[in-house]
């Protein structure tokens, strides 16, 4: 069964976006490096938002490339789905997307896309595990990610920490209530304008 990893790019004070869902400089490191991750014409990844291929630092490239290649399913909340319109049915990585939402898929929306809607986080992860097989399940951080973590369904927490302070906004760990113990990081990679960290969740 694939590893469930809660992941996002995050400010040093723990925010994944401001109160208006703007990410500011959080994603700039994806495009400011000297090492391409994928060719600009690679259809596996969605470059439409930026019109260019991802280029990260030499230090970040092996980690980012391996992480993306391992993902089979993305689990996201309805807010992000609506913000990006589900990436027009083409997930940026992986082959499938599971959306946690009490509302169904919009009628007529990209019927060819492997997008599945689940009303609760337990069903979402169960569906994702069936779809992913042995591949990684990437859970977007935020409110839904926090619910999945609180339910004990997350195996690892991965953070790409960018040196910026937001002060307020949308929290990486959402509104999680209570403590979750993580082990010491087993990945610590210093890139340019980003620090990659990955922690196992203590059981």
Tab-separated table of C-alpha atoms in Angstrom:
chain	number	residue	atom	x	y	z
A	1	UNK	CA	0.000	0.000	0.000
A	2	UNK	CA	1.333	3.425	-0.920
A	3	UNK	CA	2.695	5.903	1.595
A	4	UNK	CA	0.356	8.789	2.484
A	5	UNK	CA	2.343	12.023	2.549
A	6	UNK	CA	0.885	15.372	3.597
A	7	UNK	CA	2.796	17.983	1.604
A	8	UNK	CA	2.915	21.632	0.670
A	9	UNK	CA	5.202	24.554	0.104
A	10	UNK	CA	5.075	26.661	3.276
A	11	UNK	CA	6.343	29.917	4.762
A	12	UNK	CA	8.660	29.778	7.762
A	13	UNK	CA	5.742	30.779	9.986
A	14	UNK	CA	3.561	27.936	8.741
A	15	UNK	CA	1.304	29.385	6.036
A	16	UNK	CA	0.566	27.903	2.609
A	17	UNK	CA	-1.241	31.003	1.286
A	18	UNK	CA	-2.475	34.358	2.495
A	19	UNK	CA	-6.087	34.979	3.527
A	20	UNK	CA	-7.012	35.530	-0.150
A	21	UNK	CA	-5.442	32.192	-1.195
A	22	UNK	CA	-2.536	33.989	-2.890
A	23	UNK	CA	0.794	32.165	-2.566
A	24	UNK	CA	3.055	35.194	-3.078
A	25	UNK	CA	6.719	34.137	-3.423
A	26	UNK	CA	6.189	30.587	-2.124
A	27	UNK	CA	6.547	28.925	-5.530
A	28	UNK	CA	9.260	31.111	-7.058
A	29	UNK	CA	11.977	28.522	-6.342
A	30	UNK	CA	10.239	26.156	-8.764
A	31	UNK	CA	11.204	28.425	-11.672
A	32	UNK	CA	14.387	30.237	-10.612
A	33	UNK	CA	16.924	27.406	-10.669
A	34	UNK	CA	19.326	26.101	-13.287
A	35	UNK	CA	18.114	22.490	-13.476
A	36	UNK	CA	14.957	21.585	-15.425
A	37	UNK	CA	12.734	18.996	-13.787
A	38	UNK	CA	10.712	18.157	-16.885
A	39	UNK	CA	10.795	19.359	-20.505
A	40	UNK	CA	8.450	22.232	-21.328
A	41	UNK	CA	6.496	19.974	-23.683
A	42	UNK	CA	6.079	17.138	-21.129
A	43	UNK	CA	2.333	16.537	-20.926
A	44	UNK	CA	2.602	14.689	-17.610
A	45	UNK	CA	2.972	18.001	-15.779
A	46	UNK	CA	0.772	21.059	-16.011
A	47	UNK	CA	2.852	24.072	-17.056
A	48	UNK	CA	-0.151	26.102	-18.183
A	49	UNK	CA	-0.209	28.356	-15.138
A	50	UNK	CA	3.311	29.619	-15.772
A	51	UNK	CA	3.949	28.830	-19.431
A	52	UNK	CA	7.368	27.362	-18.750
A	53	UNK	CA	9.073	24.245	-17.467
A	54	UNK	CA	9.981	23.858	-13.828
A	55	UNK	CA	13.620	24.759	-13.129
A	56	UNK	CA	14.951	24.296	-9.612
A	57	UNK	CA	18.397	24.349	-8.058
A	58	UNK	CA	20.829	21.487	-8.586
A	59	UNK	CA	20.402	20.558	-4.909
A	60	UNK	CA	16.591	20.382	-5.120
A	61	UNK	CA	16.276	18.629	-8.481
A	62	UNK	CA	16.850	14.956	-7.495
A	63	UNK	CA	14.484	15.246	-4.525
A	64	UNK	CA	11.717	17.015	-6.440
A	65	UNK	CA	12.008	14.706	-9.443
A	66	UNK	CA	11.887	11.539	-7.310
A	67	UNK	CA	8.980	12.870	-5.252
A	68	UNK	CA	6.893	13.755	-8.305
A	69	UNK	CA	7.643	10.461	-10.032
A	70	UNK	CA	6.478	8.492	-6.979
A	71	UNK	CA	3.015	10.062	-6.780
A	72	UNK	CA	0.035	8.100	-8.028
A	73	UNK	CA	-2.855	10.043	-6.474
A	74	UNK	CA	-3.416	13.571	-5.171
A	75	UNK	CA	-5.958	14.137	-2.384
A	76	UNK	CA	-7.223	17.717	-2.184
A	77	UNK	CA	-10.031	19.769	-0.676
A	78	UNK	CA	-12.858	21.429	-2.561
A	79	UNK	CA	-11.465	24.928	-2.017
A	80	UNK	CA	-8.281	24.142	-3.935
A	81	UNK	CA	-10.230	22.221	-6.575
A	82	UNK	CA	-12.400	25.284	-7.185
A	83	UNK	CA	-9.433	27.681	-7.161
A	84	UNK	CA	-7.583	25.794	-9.912
A	85	UNK	CA	-10.673	24.275	-11.541
A	86	UNK	CA	-9.142	20.863	-10.922
A	87	UNK	CA	-6.236	21.773	-13.244
A	88	UNK	CA	-8.758	21.296	-16.082
A	89	UNK	CA	-8.784	17.550	-15.506
A	90	UNK	CA	-4.992	17.157	-15.823
A	91	UNK	CA	-3.366	16.638	-12.417
A	92	UNK	CA	0.104	18.229	-12.215
A	93	UNK	CA	1.529	14.907	-11.013
A	94	UNK	CA	0.129	11.398	-10.710
A	95	UNK	CA	-2.751	9.803	-12.569
A	96	UNK	CA	-5.730	10.335	-10.263
A	97	UNK	CA	-7.221	12.953	-7.946
A	98	UNK	CA	-9.559	12.465	-4.997
A	99	UNK	CA	-11.470	15.554	-3.867
A	100	UNK	CA	-12.897	15.718	-0.346
A	101	UNK	CA	-16.216	17.515	-0.729
A	102	UNK	CA	-19.872	17.287	0.227
A	103	UNK	CA	-20.648	18.560	-3.263
A	104	UNK	CA	-20.335	16.189	-6.241
A	105	UNK	CA	-18.213	16.703	-9.323
A	106	UNK	CA	-19.601	19.606	-11.382
A	107	UNK	CA	-22.025	18.299	-13.981
A	108	UNK	CA	-20.307	17.719	-17.308
A	109	UNK	CA	-16.866	18.638	-15.944
A	110	UNK	CA	-14.114	16.765	-17.843
A	111	UNK	CA	-15.804	13.329	-17.848
A	112	UNK	CA	-12.591	11.760	-19.170
A	113	UNK	CA	-10.579	12.757	-16.092
A	114	UNK	CA	-9.898	10.296	-13.268
A	115	UNK	CA	-11.242	12.566	-10.519
A	116	UNK	CA	-13.192	11.045	-7.641
A	117	UNK	CA	-15.243	12.899	-5.025
A	118	UNK	CA	-15.521	11.645	-1.438
A	119	UNK	CA	-17.665	13.109	1.331
A	120	UNK	CA	-15.222	12.363	4.163
A	121	UNK	CA	-11.491	11.918	4.659
A	122	UNK	CA	-11.669	8.213	5.514
A	123	UNK	CA	-13.433	7.420	2.245
A	124	UNK	CA	-11.031	9.713	0.381
A	125	UNK	CA	-7.940	7.883	1.620
A	126	UNK	CA	-9.520	4.476	1.055
A	127	UNK	CA	-10.340	5.449	-2.537
A	128	UNK	CA	-6.864	6.893	-3.030
A	129	UNK	CA	-5.231	3.690	-1.769
A	130	UNK	CA	-7.225	1.601	-4.227
A	131	UNK	CA	-6.185	3.873	-7.084
A	132	UNK	CA	-2.544	4.322	-6.068
A	133	UNK	CA	-1.508	0.717	-5.517
A	134	UNK	CA	2.099	0.919	-4.297
A	135	UNK	CA	2.567	4.535	-5.390
A	136	UNK	CA	2.532	7.546	-3.082
A	137	UNK	CA	-0.649	9.359	-2.083
A	138	UNK	CA	0.045	13.105	-1.875
A	139	UNK	CA	-2.326	14.930	0.476
A	140	UNK	CA	-2.447	18.709	0.087
A	141	UNK	CA	-1.866	20.456	3.401
A	142	UNK	CA	-4.479	22.819	4.829
A	143	UNK	CA	-7.859	22.088	6.360
A	144	UNK	CA	-8.443	18.747	4.631
A	145	UNK	CA	-4.846	17.659	5.132
A	146	UNK	CA	-5.143	18.472	8.833
A	147	UNK	CA	-8.313	16.369	9.096
A	148	UNK	CA	-6.544	13.412	7.464
A	149	UNK	CA	-3.551	13.852	9.781
A	150	UNK	CA	-5.783	14.089	12.863
A	151	UNK	CA	-7.559	10.894	11.774
A	152	UNK	CA	-4.236	9.033	11.892
A	153	UNK	CA	-4.180	8.413	8.131
A	154	UNK	CA	-0.947	10.264	7.270
A	155	UNK	CA	2.383	8.398	7.248
A	156	UNK	CA	4.707	11.332	6.583
A	157	UNK	CA	4.695	15.140	6.569
A	158	UNK	CA	6.746	16.846	3.836
A	159	UNK	CA	7.395	20.592	3.873
A	160	UNK	CA	9.177	22.775	1.323
A	161	UNK	CA	9.981	25.731	3.597
A	162	UNK	CA	10.498	29.091	1.872
A	163	UNK	CA	12.215	31.972	3.715
A	164	UNK	CA	9.272	34.346	3.869
A	165	UNK	CA	6.990	35.363	6.745
A	166	UNK	CA	3.293	35.735	5.957
A	167	UNK	CA	2.056	36.707	9.425
A	168	UNK	CA	-1.427	35.368	8.705
A	169	UNK	CA	-3.304	33.329	6.149
A	170	UNK	CA	-4.078	29.671	5.459
A	171	UNK	CA	-2.154	27.382	7.804
A	172	UNK	CA	-0.219	24.293	6.695
A	173	UNK	CA	-1.809	22.331	9.524
A	174	UNK	CA	-5.212	23.952	9.126
A	175	UNK	CA	-7.134	24.154	12.374
A	176	UNK	CA	-5.833	20.886	13.792
A	177	UNK	CA	-6.875	20.350	17.413
A	178	UNK	CA	-4.368	18.555	19.609
A	179	UNK	CA	-0.807	17.361	19.217
A	180	UNK	CA	0.670	15.026	16.610
A	181	UNK	CA	4.183	13.762	17.302
A	182	UNK	CA	6.601	13.556	14.376
A	183	UNK	CA	9.925	11.721	14.301
A	184	UNK	CA	13.199	13.494	13.516
A	185	UNK	CA	13.340	14.492	9.824
A	186	UNK	CA	14.715	11.778	7.576
A	187	UNK	CA	15.048	14.241	4.678
A	188	UNK	CA	16.818	17.583	5.129
A	189	UNK	CA	17.894	19.178	1.831
A	190	UNK	CA	18.984	22.792	1.481
A	191	UNK	CA	18.012	24.120	-1.913
A	192	UNK	CA	18.100	27.716	-3.146
A	193	UNK	CA	15.341	29.713	-1.454
A	194	UNK	CA	13.812	26.492	-0.092
A	195	UNK	CA	14.491	23.880	2.576
A	196	UNK	CA	13.060	20.407	1.960
A	197	UNK	CA	12.017	18.539	5.108
A	198	UNK	CA	10.266	15.211	5.548
A	199	UNK	CA	9.114	13.666	8.809
A	200	UNK	CA	7.558	10.297	9.619
A	201	UNK	CA	4.475	10.484	11.817
A	202	UNK	CA	5.132	8.747	15.133
A	203	UNK	CA	2.713	5.904	15.820
